[in-house]
């Protein structure tokens, strides 16, 4: 029993001497380190179209355009196709990717960037189209149907 107490005391002493154990302790109470997250402040002017692209194959083209506000001109934004659910008509998710260009310098001023996405899809309608950025819902548009 005495051996275990000595060992536990040694481990406790070692841990206390190695410095702060969390980023909260390292930065103090006022500032907490957070991992990179979605760097989009606001979104606006979204337009979603679904149009017939190929009469022979029955394919449709999903076209999405919008604008996002990012922290500086150094950010590049794009949309990536996500999960299509199994309902009919289906729901579609897309992921907005915001990446900082670390190669160049720019002022830290909120900048509006245009984002566009086009892809052929097999569906003539969607129950909803949702756009996420790092698990944060940016916009959800209900009942998207093919034009024409």
Short mmCIF file of N, CA, C and O in Angstrom, two decimals:
data_model
loop_
_atom_site.label_atom_id
_atom_site.label_comp_id
_atom_site.label_asym_id
_atom_site.label_seq_id
_atom_site.Cartn_x
_atom_site.Cartn_y
_atom_site.Cartn_z
N UNK A 1 0.82 -1.19 0.00
CA UNK A 1 0.00 0.00 0.00
C UNK A 1 0.87 1.26 0.00
O UNK A 1 0.56 2.23 -0.66
N UNK A 2 1.98 1.18 0.76
CA UNK A 2 2.87 2.32 0.85
C UNK A 2 3.52 2.62 -0.51
O UNK A 2 3.72 3.77 -0.86
N UNK A 3 3.81 1.54 -1.28
CA UNK A 3 4.41 1.70 -2.61
C UNK A 3 3.47 2.48 -3.53
O UNK A 3 3.88 3.35 -4.29
N UNK A 4 2.18 2.16 -3.47
CA UNK A 4 1.19 2.83 -4.32
C UNK A 4 1.05 4.30 -3.96
O UNK A 4 0.91 5.15 -4.82
N UNK A 5 1.08 4.61 -2.68
CA UNK A 5 0.97 6.00 -2.23
C UNK A 5 2.18 6.81 -2.71
O UNK A 5 2.04 7.94 -3.15
N UNK A 6 3.36 6.20 -2.64
CA UNK A 6 4.57 6.88 -3.10
C UNK A 6 4.49 7.09 -4.61
O UNK A 6 4.81 8.15 -5.12
N UNK A 7 4.04 6.06 -5.33
CA UNK A 7 3.92 6.15 -6.78
C UNK A 7 2.90 7.22 -7.17
O UNK A 7 3.16 8.04 -8.06
N UNK A 8 1.75 7.26 -6.53
CA UNK A 8 0.73 8.27 -6.82
C UNK A 8 1.23 9.67 -6.50
O UNK A 8 0.97 10.61 -7.23
N UNK A 9 1.97 9.81 -5.43
CA UNK A 9 2.55 11.12 -5.07
C UNK A 9 3.53 11.57 -6.14
O UNK A 9 3.56 12.73 -6.53
N UNK A 10 4.34 10.64 -6.63
CA UNK A 10 5.31 10.96 -7.67
C UNK A 10 4.61 11.39 -8.96
O UNK A 10 4.99 12.37 -9.58
N UNK A 11 3.56 10.66 -9.34
CA UNK A 11 2.81 10.99 -10.56
C UNK A 11 2.16 12.37 -10.41
O UNK A 11 2.20 13.20 -11.33
N UNK A 12 1.56 12.64 -9.26
CA UNK A 12 0.92 13.94 -9.03
C UNK A 12 1.95 15.07 -9.10
O UNK A 12 1.69 16.13 -9.68
N UNK A 13 3.12 14.85 -8.52
CA UNK A 13 4.18 15.85 -8.56
C UNK A 13 4.65 16.08 -9.99
O UNK A 13 4.84 17.21 -10.43
N UNK A 14 4.81 14.99 -10.76
CA UNK A 14 5.25 15.10 -12.14
C UNK A 14 4.24 15.89 -12.98
O UNK A 14 4.61 16.77 -13.75
N UNK A 15 2.96 15.59 -12.82
CA UNK A 15 1.92 16.27 -13.59
C UNK A 15 1.87 17.75 -13.23
O UNK A 15 1.75 18.61 -14.10
N UNK A 16 2.02 18.08 -11.97
CA UNK A 16 1.94 19.49 -11.57
C UNK A 16 3.16 20.28 -12.04
O UNK A 16 3.09 21.49 -12.19
N UNK A 17 4.27 19.61 -12.30
CA UNK A 17 5.49 20.30 -12.75
C UNK A 17 5.58 20.45 -14.26
O UNK A 17 6.48 21.13 -14.75
N UNK A 18 4.71 19.81 -15.01
CA UNK A 18 4.82 19.86 -16.47
C UNK A 18 4.13 21.06 -17.07
O UNK A 18 4.14 21.23 -18.28
N UNK A 19 3.51 21.93 -16.29
CA UNK A 19 2.88 23.14 -16.82
C UNK A 19 1.40 22.94 -17.04
O UNK A 19 0.83 21.92 -16.67
N UNK A 20 0.77 23.92 -17.64
CA UNK A 20 -0.67 23.86 -17.84
C UNK A 20 -1.08 22.65 -18.66
O UNK A 20 -0.40 22.28 -19.61
N UNK A 21 -2.20 22.06 -18.29
CA UNK A 21 -2.67 20.85 -18.94
C UNK A 21 -3.74 21.12 -19.99
O UNK A 21 -4.16 20.21 -20.67
N UNK A 22 -4.22 22.33 -20.11
CA UNK A 22 -5.24 22.63 -21.11
C UNK A 22 -4.99 24.00 -21.70
O UNK A 22 -4.30 24.82 -21.12
N UNK A 23 -5.59 24.24 -22.85
CA UNK A 23 -5.42 25.54 -23.49
C UNK A 23 -6.10 26.63 -22.68
O UNK A 23 -5.66 27.77 -22.68
N UNK A 24 -7.16 26.28 -21.94
CA UNK A 24 -7.82 27.27 -21.09
C UNK A 24 -6.86 27.76 -20.02
O UNK A 24 -6.78 28.96 -19.74
N UNK A 25 -6.12 26.85 -19.42
CA UNK A 25 -5.17 27.23 -18.38
C UNK A 25 -4.00 28.00 -18.98
O UNK A 25 -3.51 28.95 -18.40
N UNK A 26 -3.56 27.61 -20.17
CA UNK A 26 -2.41 28.26 -20.80
C UNK A 26 -2.72 29.69 -21.20
O UNK A 26 -1.87 30.56 -21.15
N UNK A 27 -3.96 29.96 -21.61
CA UNK A 27 -4.31 31.28 -22.10
C UNK A 27 -4.94 32.16 -21.03
O UNK A 27 -5.20 33.32 -21.26
N UNK A 28 -5.22 31.63 -19.90
CA UNK A 28 -5.89 32.40 -18.87
C UNK A 28 -7.40 32.23 -18.99
O UNK A 28 -7.90 31.54 -19.87
N UNK A 29 -8.12 32.87 -18.09
CA UNK A 29 -9.58 32.71 -18.06
C UNK A 29 -10.28 33.47 -19.17
O UNK A 29 -11.39 33.14 -19.56
N UNK A 30 -9.69 34.56 -19.67
CA UNK A 30 -10.38 35.42 -20.63
C UNK A 30 -10.36 34.88 -22.05
O UNK A 30 -11.24 35.16 -22.85
N UNK A 31 -9.33 34.14 -22.43
CA UNK A 31 -9.17 33.72 -23.82
C UNK A 31 -9.05 32.20 -23.87
O UNK A 31 -8.23 31.63 -23.17
N UNK A 32 -9.85 31.59 -24.70
CA UNK A 32 -9.83 30.14 -24.85
C UNK A 32 -9.50 29.82 -26.30
O UNK A 32 -10.11 30.37 -27.22
N UNK A 33 -8.51 28.95 -26.53
CA UNK A 33 -8.16 28.57 -27.89
C UNK A 33 -9.28 27.75 -28.49
O UNK A 33 -9.82 26.86 -27.85
N UNK A 34 -9.64 28.04 -29.72
CA UNK A 34 -10.69 27.30 -30.42
C UNK A 34 -10.11 26.80 -31.74
O UNK A 34 -9.34 27.51 -32.38
N UNK A 35 -10.50 25.62 -32.16
CA UNK A 35 -10.02 25.14 -33.45
C UNK A 35 -10.61 25.98 -34.57
O UNK A 35 -11.60 26.68 -34.39
N UNK A 36 -9.96 25.92 -35.72
CA UNK A 36 -10.49 26.64 -36.89
C UNK A 36 -11.93 26.23 -37.11
O UNK A 36 -12.26 25.06 -37.09
N UNK A 37 -12.78 27.19 -37.32
CA UNK A 37 -14.18 26.89 -37.58
C UNK A 37 -14.63 27.70 -38.78
O UNK A 37 -13.84 28.38 -39.42
N UNK A 38 -15.90 27.64 -39.07
CA UNK A 38 -16.44 28.33 -40.22
C UNK A 38 -16.20 29.83 -40.11
O UNK A 38 -16.61 30.46 -39.13
N UNK A 39 -15.53 30.40 -41.06
CA UNK A 39 -15.20 31.82 -41.04
C UNK A 39 -16.16 32.62 -41.92
O UNK A 39 -15.75 33.50 -42.66
N UNK A 40 -17.43 32.33 -41.80
CA UNK A 40 -18.46 33.05 -42.57
C UNK A 40 -19.31 33.82 -41.58
O UNK A 40 -19.86 33.26 -40.64
N UNK A 41 -19.40 35.13 -41.78
CA UNK A 41 -20.20 35.97 -40.89
C UNK A 41 -21.66 36.01 -41.29
O UNK A 41 -22.54 35.92 -40.45
N UNK A 42 -21.91 36.17 -42.58
CA UNK A 42 -23.29 36.31 -43.07
C UNK A 42 -23.37 35.79 -44.50
O UNK A 42 -22.37 35.77 -45.21
N UNK A 43 -24.56 35.36 -44.90
CA UNK A 43 -24.78 34.93 -46.28
C UNK A 43 -25.98 35.69 -46.83
O UNK A 43 -26.85 36.14 -46.07
N UNK A 44 -26.02 35.84 -48.15
CA UNK A 44 -27.12 36.60 -48.76
C UNK A 44 -27.23 36.28 -50.25
O UNK A 44 -26.34 35.65 -50.83
N UNK A 45 -28.33 36.72 -50.82
CA UNK A 45 -28.58 36.64 -52.27
C UNK A 45 -28.44 35.23 -52.85
O UNK A 45 -27.84 35.03 -53.90
N UNK A 46 -29.03 34.25 -52.17
CA UNK A 46 -28.96 32.87 -52.66
C UNK A 46 -29.98 32.65 -53.77
O UNK A 46 -31.11 33.13 -53.70
N UNK A 47 -29.56 31.93 -54.79
CA UNK A 47 -30.43 31.57 -55.90
C UNK A 47 -30.15 30.10 -56.23
O UNK A 47 -29.00 29.73 -56.49
N UNK A 48 -31.21 29.30 -56.23
CA UNK A 48 -31.06 27.89 -56.55
C UNK A 48 -31.98 27.58 -57.73
O UNK A 48 -33.16 27.88 -57.70
N UNK A 49 -31.39 26.98 -58.76
CA UNK A 49 -32.14 26.59 -59.95
C UNK A 49 -31.92 25.11 -60.22
O UNK A 49 -30.85 24.57 -59.95
N UNK A 50 -32.93 24.50 -60.77
CA UNK A 50 -32.84 23.11 -61.19
C UNK A 50 -33.40 23.07 -62.59
O UNK A 50 -34.57 23.34 -62.80
N UNK A 51 -32.54 22.82 -63.56
CA UNK A 51 -32.99 22.85 -64.96
C UNK A 51 -32.63 21.56 -65.67
O UNK A 51 -31.69 20.86 -65.30
N UNK A 52 -33.40 21.24 -66.68
CA UNK A 52 -33.16 20.04 -67.48
C UNK A 52 -31.89 20.26 -68.29
O UNK A 52 -31.76 21.23 -69.01
N UNK A 53 -30.93 19.36 -68.17
CA UNK A 53 -29.66 19.56 -68.88
C UNK A 53 -29.51 18.66 -70.09
O UNK A 53 -28.88 19.03 -71.05
N UNK A 54 -30.09 17.44 -70.03
CA UNK A 54 -29.93 16.53 -71.14
C UNK A 54 -31.23 15.76 -71.33
O UNK A 54 -31.60 14.94 -70.50
N UNK A 55 -31.91 16.02 -72.41
CA UNK A 55 -33.20 15.39 -72.65
C UNK A 55 -33.07 13.88 -72.86
O UNK A 55 -33.97 13.12 -72.52
N UNK A 56 -31.96 13.42 -73.41
CA UNK A 56 -31.77 11.99 -73.69
C UNK A 56 -31.54 11.17 -72.42
O UNK A 56 -32.04 10.06 -72.31
N UNK A 57 -30.79 11.70 -71.48
CA UNK A 57 -30.45 10.92 -70.28
C UNK A 57 -31.36 11.23 -69.09
O UNK A 57 -31.32 10.54 -68.08
N UNK A 58 -32.15 12.28 -69.18
CA UNK A 58 -33.03 12.64 -68.08
C UNK A 58 -32.30 13.30 -66.92
O UNK A 58 -32.81 13.34 -65.81
N UNK A 59 -31.11 13.81 -67.16
CA UNK A 59 -30.33 14.48 -66.11
C UNK A 59 -30.78 15.94 -65.95
O UNK A 59 -31.27 16.56 -66.89
N UNK A 60 -30.62 16.43 -64.75
CA UNK A 60 -30.92 17.82 -64.43
C UNK A 60 -29.65 18.48 -63.92
O UNK A 60 -28.71 17.80 -63.50
N UNK A 61 -29.61 19.78 -64.00
CA UNK A 61 -28.45 20.53 -63.51
C UNK A 61 -28.89 21.37 -62.32
O UNK A 61 -29.80 22.19 -62.43
N UNK A 62 -28.22 21.14 -61.18
CA UNK A 62 -28.45 21.92 -59.97
C UNK A 62 -27.47 23.08 -59.98
O UNK A 62 -26.25 22.88 -60.03
N UNK A 63 -28.00 24.31 -59.94
CA UNK A 63 -27.18 25.52 -59.99
C UNK A 63 -27.46 26.34 -58.73
O UNK A 63 -28.61 26.69 -58.47
N UNK A 64 -26.42 26.61 -57.98
CA UNK A 64 -26.56 27.37 -56.74
C UNK A 64 -25.58 28.54 -56.77
O UNK A 64 -24.40 28.35 -57.07
N UNK A 65 -26.09 29.73 -56.46
CA UNK A 65 -25.25 30.93 -56.39
C UNK A 65 -25.63 31.72 -55.15
O UNK A 65 -26.79 31.75 -54.76
N UNK A 66 -24.64 32.34 -54.54
CA UNK A 66 -24.89 33.16 -53.37
C UNK A 66 -23.67 33.99 -53.03
O UNK A 66 -22.67 33.97 -53.73
N UNK A 67 -23.78 34.73 -51.94
CA UNK A 67 -22.68 35.56 -51.46
C UNK A 67 -22.48 35.30 -49.98
O UNK A 67 -23.44 35.11 -49.24
N UNK A 68 -21.20 35.31 -49.57
CA UNK A 68 -20.86 35.11 -48.16
C UNK A 68 -19.88 36.19 -47.73
O UNK A 68 -19.04 36.63 -48.51
N UNK A 69 -20.01 36.63 -46.48
CA UNK A 69 -19.08 37.60 -45.90
C UNK A 69 -18.04 36.84 -45.09
O UNK A 69 -18.38 36.08 -44.19
N UNK A 70 -16.76 37.06 -45.43
CA UNK A 70 -15.63 36.41 -44.76
C UNK A 70 -14.73 37.47 -44.13
O UNK A 70 -14.83 38.65 -44.46
N UNK A 71 -13.81 37.08 -43.22
CA UNK A 71 -13.01 38.06 -42.47
C UNK A 71 -12.05 38.92 -43.28
O UNK A 71 -11.69 40.00 -42.85
N UNK A 72 -11.60 38.43 -44.44
CA UNK A 72 -10.65 39.21 -45.23
C UNK A 72 -10.68 38.73 -46.68
O UNK A 72 -11.21 37.66 -46.97
N UNK A 73 -10.08 39.52 -47.58
CA UNK A 73 -10.01 39.10 -48.99
C UNK A 73 -9.18 37.84 -49.22
O UNK A 73 -9.24 37.24 -50.28
N UNK A 74 -8.41 37.41 -48.22
CA UNK A 74 -7.56 36.21 -48.34
C UNK A 74 -8.35 34.90 -48.34
O UNK A 74 -7.77 33.86 -48.54
N UNK A 75 -9.63 34.94 -48.05
CA UNK A 75 -10.42 33.71 -47.97
C UNK A 75 -11.00 33.34 -49.33
O UNK A 75 -11.46 34.21 -50.06
N UNK A 76 -10.95 32.04 -49.63
CA UNK A 76 -11.57 31.50 -50.83
C UNK A 76 -12.72 30.61 -50.38
O UNK A 76 -12.59 29.85 -49.42
N UNK A 77 -13.85 30.70 -51.06
CA UNK A 77 -15.02 29.91 -50.68
C UNK A 77 -15.47 29.05 -51.85
O UNK A 77 -15.33 29.43 -53.01
N UNK A 78 -15.99 27.87 -51.52
CA UNK A 78 -16.51 26.96 -52.54
C UNK A 78 -17.60 26.10 -51.90
O UNK A 78 -17.70 26.02 -50.68
N UNK A 79 -18.40 25.47 -52.74
CA UNK A 79 -19.44 24.55 -52.27
C UNK A 79 -19.10 23.15 -52.71
O UNK A 79 -18.63 22.93 -53.84
N UNK A 80 -19.35 22.19 -51.83
CA UNK A 80 -19.09 20.78 -52.12
C UNK A 80 -20.37 19.99 -51.85
O UNK A 80 -21.02 20.19 -50.82
N UNK A 81 -20.73 19.11 -52.78
CA UNK A 81 -21.93 18.29 -52.64
C UNK A 81 -21.81 17.41 -51.42
O UNK A 81 -20.78 16.81 -51.17
N UNK A 82 -22.89 17.36 -50.65
CA UNK A 82 -22.93 16.55 -49.45
C UNK A 82 -23.87 15.38 -49.62
O UNK A 82 -24.01 14.82 -50.71
N UNK A 83 -24.57 15.04 -48.56
CA UNK A 83 -25.44 13.87 -48.51
C UNK A 83 -26.80 14.17 -49.13
O UNK A 83 -27.37 15.24 -48.90
N UNK A 84 -27.30 13.20 -49.90
CA UNK A 84 -28.67 13.24 -50.40
C UNK A 84 -29.46 12.22 -49.58
O UNK A 84 -29.08 11.06 -49.53
N UNK A 85 -30.55 12.66 -48.94
CA UNK A 85 -31.30 11.70 -48.13
C UNK A 85 -32.16 10.80 -49.02
O UNK A 85 -32.22 10.99 -50.24
N UNK A 86 -32.82 9.82 -48.44
CA UNK A 86 -33.53 8.80 -49.21
C UNK A 86 -35.02 9.08 -49.37
O UNK A 86 -35.75 8.24 -49.88
N UNK A 87 -35.48 10.21 -48.93
CA UNK A 87 -36.90 10.55 -49.10
C UNK A 87 -37.17 10.88 -50.57
O UNK A 87 -36.25 11.04 -51.37
N UNK A 88 -38.43 10.98 -50.93
CA UNK A 88 -38.75 11.42 -52.28
C UNK A 88 -39.82 12.49 -52.22
O UNK A 88 -40.87 12.25 -51.66
N UNK A 89 -39.59 13.67 -52.75
CA UNK A 89 -38.30 14.10 -53.30
C UNK A 89 -37.25 14.22 -52.19
O UNK A 89 -37.59 14.47 -51.05
N UNK A 90 -35.99 14.06 -52.57
CA UNK A 90 -34.93 14.02 -51.56
C UNK A 90 -34.58 15.41 -51.01
O UNK A 90 -34.91 16.43 -51.60
N UNK A 91 -33.89 15.38 -49.89
CA UNK A 91 -33.25 16.58 -49.36
C UNK A 91 -31.78 16.50 -49.71
O UNK A 91 -31.20 15.42 -49.72
N UNK A 92 -31.19 17.63 -50.02
CA UNK A 92 -29.78 17.67 -50.42
C UNK A 92 -29.01 18.59 -49.49
O UNK A 92 -29.48 19.69 -49.17
N UNK A 93 -27.84 18.16 -49.04
CA UNK A 93 -26.97 19.04 -48.26
C UNK A 93 -25.73 19.37 -49.07
O UNK A 93 -25.27 18.58 -49.90
N UNK A 94 -25.22 20.56 -48.83
CA UNK A 94 -23.96 21.00 -49.41
C UNK A 94 -23.12 21.59 -48.29
O UNK A 94 -23.65 22.09 -47.30
N UNK A 95 -21.81 21.52 -48.45
CA UNK A 95 -20.88 22.06 -47.47
C UNK A 95 -20.17 23.26 -48.07
O UNK A 95 -19.59 23.17 -49.15
N UNK A 96 -20.25 24.40 -47.37
CA UNK A 96 -19.50 25.58 -47.79
C UNK A 96 -18.11 25.47 -47.17
O UNK A 96 -17.98 25.32 -45.95
N UNK A 97 -17.10 25.52 -48.00
CA UNK A 97 -15.71 25.43 -47.55
C UNK A 97 -15.11 26.83 -47.63
O UNK A 97 -15.15 27.47 -48.67
N UNK A 98 -14.56 27.30 -46.50
CA UNK A 98 -13.87 28.60 -46.49
C UNK A 98 -12.41 28.33 -46.12
O UNK A 98 -12.13 27.79 -45.05
N UNK A 99 -11.51 28.70 -47.02
CA UNK A 99 -10.08 28.44 -46.82
C UNK A 99 -9.32 29.75 -46.92
O UNK A 99 -9.56 30.55 -47.82
N UNK A 100 -8.38 29.93 -46.00
CA UNK A 100 -7.56 31.13 -45.99
C UNK A 100 -6.30 30.89 -46.81
O UNK A 100 -5.65 29.87 -46.68
N UNK A 101 -5.97 31.86 -47.65
CA UNK A 101 -4.73 31.83 -48.42
C UNK A 101 -3.63 32.43 -47.55
O UNK A 101 -3.60 33.64 -47.33
N UNK A 102 -2.76 31.59 -47.04
CA UNK A 102 -1.70 32.06 -46.15
C UNK A 102 -0.49 32.63 -46.90
O UNK A 102 0.44 33.10 -46.28
N UNK A 103 -0.51 32.57 -48.22
CA UNK A 103 0.62 33.03 -49.02
C UNK A 103 0.70 34.56 -49.11
O UNK A 103 1.77 35.12 -49.24
N UNK A 104 -0.44 35.22 -49.08
CA UNK A 104 -0.44 36.67 -49.27
C UNK A 104 -1.01 37.37 -48.04
O UNK A 104 -1.71 36.79 -47.24
N UNK A 105 -0.71 38.65 -47.94
CA UNK A 105 -1.21 39.45 -46.83
C UNK A 105 -2.40 40.27 -47.31
O UNK A 105 -2.46 40.67 -48.47
N UNK A 106 -3.32 40.53 -46.40
CA UNK A 106 -4.48 41.36 -46.73
C UNK A 106 -5.00 42.00 -45.45
O UNK A 106 -4.78 41.50 -44.35
N UNK A 107 -5.69 43.09 -45.62
CA UNK A 107 -6.30 43.78 -44.48
C UNK A 107 -7.40 42.91 -43.87
O UNK A 107 -8.06 42.16 -44.57
N UNK A 108 -7.58 43.03 -42.59
CA UNK A 108 -8.65 42.30 -41.90
C UNK A 108 -9.92 43.13 -41.99
O UNK A 108 -10.28 43.85 -41.08
N UNK A 109 -10.59 43.01 -43.13
CA UNK A 109 -11.82 43.74 -43.37
C UNK A 109 -12.84 42.75 -43.92
O UNK A 109 -12.52 41.93 -44.78
N UNK A 110 -14.05 42.79 -43.40
CA UNK A 110 -15.08 41.85 -43.86
C UNK A 110 -15.30 42.06 -45.35
O UNK A 110 -15.53 43.18 -45.82
N UNK A 111 -15.21 40.96 -46.09
CA UNK A 111 -15.26 40.99 -47.55
C UNK A 111 -16.36 40.06 -48.04
O UNK A 111 -16.49 38.95 -47.56
N UNK A 112 -17.12 40.52 -49.02
CA UNK A 112 -18.17 39.69 -49.62
C UNK A 112 -17.57 38.91 -50.79
O UNK A 112 -16.97 39.49 -51.68
N UNK A 113 -17.75 37.60 -50.75
CA UNK A 113 -17.26 36.72 -51.82
C UNK A 113 -18.45 36.01 -52.46
O UNK A 113 -19.37 35.58 -51.78
N UNK A 114 -18.41 35.89 -53.78
CA UNK A 114 -19.43 35.13 -54.50
C UNK A 114 -19.05 33.66 -54.50
O UNK A 114 -17.88 33.31 -54.59
N UNK A 115 -20.07 32.82 -54.41
CA UNK A 115 -19.84 31.38 -54.46
C UNK A 115 -20.85 30.79 -55.43
O UNK A 115 -22.01 31.23 -55.49
N UNK A 116 -20.41 29.84 -56.24
CA UNK A 116 -21.29 29.21 -57.23
C UNK A 116 -20.99 27.72 -57.28
O UNK A 116 -19.87 27.28 -57.03
N UNK A 117 -22.02 26.97 -57.65
CA UNK A 117 -21.92 25.51 -57.71
C UNK A 117 -22.83 25.02 -58.83
O UNK A 117 -23.96 25.48 -58.96
N UNK A 118 -22.33 24.10 -59.66
CA UNK A 118 -23.13 23.47 -60.70
C UNK A 118 -22.78 22.00 -60.75
O UNK A 118 -21.60 21.64 -60.76
N UNK A 119 -23.82 21.15 -60.80
CA UNK A 119 -23.57 19.72 -60.93
C UNK A 119 -24.80 19.04 -61.51
O UNK A 119 -25.93 19.42 -61.20
N UNK A 120 -24.55 18.03 -62.34
CA UNK A 120 -25.67 17.24 -62.87
C UNK A 120 -26.19 16.31 -61.79
O UNK A 120 -25.41 15.71 -61.05
N UNK A 121 -27.52 16.25 -61.71
CA UNK A 121 -28.18 15.42 -60.69
C UNK A 121 -29.31 14.64 -61.36
O UNK A 121 -29.83 15.05 -62.39
N UNK A 122 -29.71 13.52 -60.78
CA UNK A 122 -30.77 12.71 -61.40
C UNK A 122 -32.19 13.10 -60.97
O UNK A 122 -33.15 12.49 -61.42
N UNK A 123 -32.33 14.11 -60.13
CA UNK A 123 -33.65 14.43 -59.58
C UNK A 123 -34.24 15.68 -60.21
O UNK A 123 -33.54 16.66 -60.46
N UNK A 124 -35.57 15.66 -60.40
CA UNK A 124 -36.27 16.83 -60.97
C UNK A 124 -36.80 17.74 -59.87
O UNK A 124 -37.33 18.81 -60.17
N UNK A 125 -36.69 17.34 -58.62
CA UNK A 125 -37.15 18.17 -57.50
C UNK A 125 -36.41 17.77 -56.23
O UNK A 125 -35.96 16.63 -56.09
N UNK A 126 -36.29 18.74 -55.34
CA UNK A 126 -35.73 18.50 -54.01
C UNK A 126 -36.71 19.01 -52.97
O UNK A 126 -37.28 20.09 -53.13
N UNK A 127 -36.88 18.25 -51.92
CA UNK A 127 -37.73 18.68 -50.81
C UNK A 127 -37.11 19.92 -50.16
O UNK A 127 -37.79 20.86 -49.81
N UNK A 128 -35.80 19.88 -49.99
CA UNK A 128 -35.07 21.04 -49.47
C UNK A 128 -33.61 20.92 -49.86
O UNK A 128 -33.10 19.82 -50.06
N UNK A 129 -32.96 22.07 -49.95
CA UNK A 129 -31.52 22.14 -50.15
C UNK A 129 -30.96 22.93 -48.97
O UNK A 129 -31.40 24.06 -48.71
N UNK A 130 -30.03 22.32 -48.23
CA UNK A 130 -29.45 22.95 -47.05
C UNK A 130 -27.95 23.12 -47.26
O UNK A 130 -27.28 22.21 -47.73
N UNK A 131 -27.45 24.29 -46.88
CA UNK A 131 -26.03 24.57 -47.00
C UNK A 131 -25.46 24.77 -45.60
O UNK A 131 -25.96 25.60 -44.84
N UNK A 132 -24.43 23.99 -45.29
CA UNK A 132 -23.79 24.01 -43.98
C UNK A 132 -22.35 24.49 -44.11
O UNK A 132 -21.73 24.34 -45.16
N UNK A 133 -21.84 25.03 -43.02
CA UNK A 133 -20.42 25.36 -42.91
C UNK A 133 -19.99 24.90 -41.53
O UNK A 133 -20.45 25.45 -40.51
N UNK A 134 -19.15 23.85 -41.46
CA UNK A 134 -18.68 23.31 -40.18
C UNK A 134 -19.85 22.99 -39.24
O UNK A 134 -19.88 23.44 -38.11
N UNK A 135 -20.83 22.27 -39.73
CA UNK A 135 -22.01 21.86 -38.95
C UNK A 135 -22.94 23.00 -38.58
O UNK A 135 -23.84 22.82 -37.78
N UNK A 136 -22.72 24.18 -39.10
CA UNK A 136 -23.61 25.33 -38.85
C UNK A 136 -24.49 25.53 -40.09
O UNK A 136 -23.98 25.69 -41.19
N UNK A 137 -25.80 25.50 -39.90
CA UNK A 137 -26.72 25.69 -41.02
C UNK A 137 -26.68 27.15 -41.45
O UNK A 137 -26.96 28.04 -40.65
N UNK A 138 -26.31 27.38 -42.72
CA UNK A 138 -26.27 28.75 -43.24
C UNK A 138 -27.60 29.13 -43.88
O UNK A 138 -28.09 30.24 -43.69
N UNK A 139 -28.15 28.20 -44.67
CA UNK A 139 -29.41 28.49 -45.36
C UNK A 139 -30.11 27.18 -45.70
O UNK A 139 -29.46 26.17 -45.96
N UNK A 140 -31.43 27.24 -45.68
CA UNK A 140 -32.23 26.08 -46.06
C UNK A 140 -33.33 26.61 -46.97
O UNK A 140 -34.08 27.50 -46.59
N UNK A 141 -33.39 26.05 -48.16
CA UNK A 141 -34.41 26.45 -49.14
C UNK A 141 -35.32 25.26 -49.39
O UNK A 141 -34.86 24.17 -49.74
N UNK A 142 -36.61 25.47 -49.19
CA UNK A 142 -37.61 24.40 -49.32
C UNK A 142 -38.14 24.34 -50.76
O UNK A 142 -38.17 25.34 -51.46
N UNK A 143 -38.56 23.16 -51.16
CA UNK A 143 -39.26 22.90 -52.43
C UNK A 143 -38.56 23.52 -53.65
O UNK A 143 -38.99 24.55 -54.16
N UNK A 144 -37.54 22.84 -54.10
CA UNK A 144 -36.82 23.25 -55.31
C UNK A 144 -37.28 22.34 -56.44
O UNK A 144 -37.15 21.12 -56.35
N UNK A 145 -37.83 22.93 -57.50
CA UNK A 145 -38.36 22.16 -58.63
C UNK A 145 -37.70 22.59 -59.93
O UNK A 145 -37.27 23.73 -60.06
N UNK A 146 -37.67 21.67 -60.88
CA UNK A 146 -37.07 21.96 -62.18
C UNK A 146 -37.91 23.02 -62.91
O UNK A 146 -39.14 23.00 -62.86
N UNK A 147 -37.21 23.89 -63.60
CA UNK A 147 -37.91 24.91 -64.41
C UNK A 147 -38.15 24.35 -65.80
O UNK A 147 -37.36 23.56 -66.31
N UNK A 148 -39.22 24.81 -66.39
CA UNK A 148 -39.51 24.47 -67.78
C UNK A 148 -40.17 23.20 -68.01
O UNK A 148 -40.42 22.22 -67.70
#
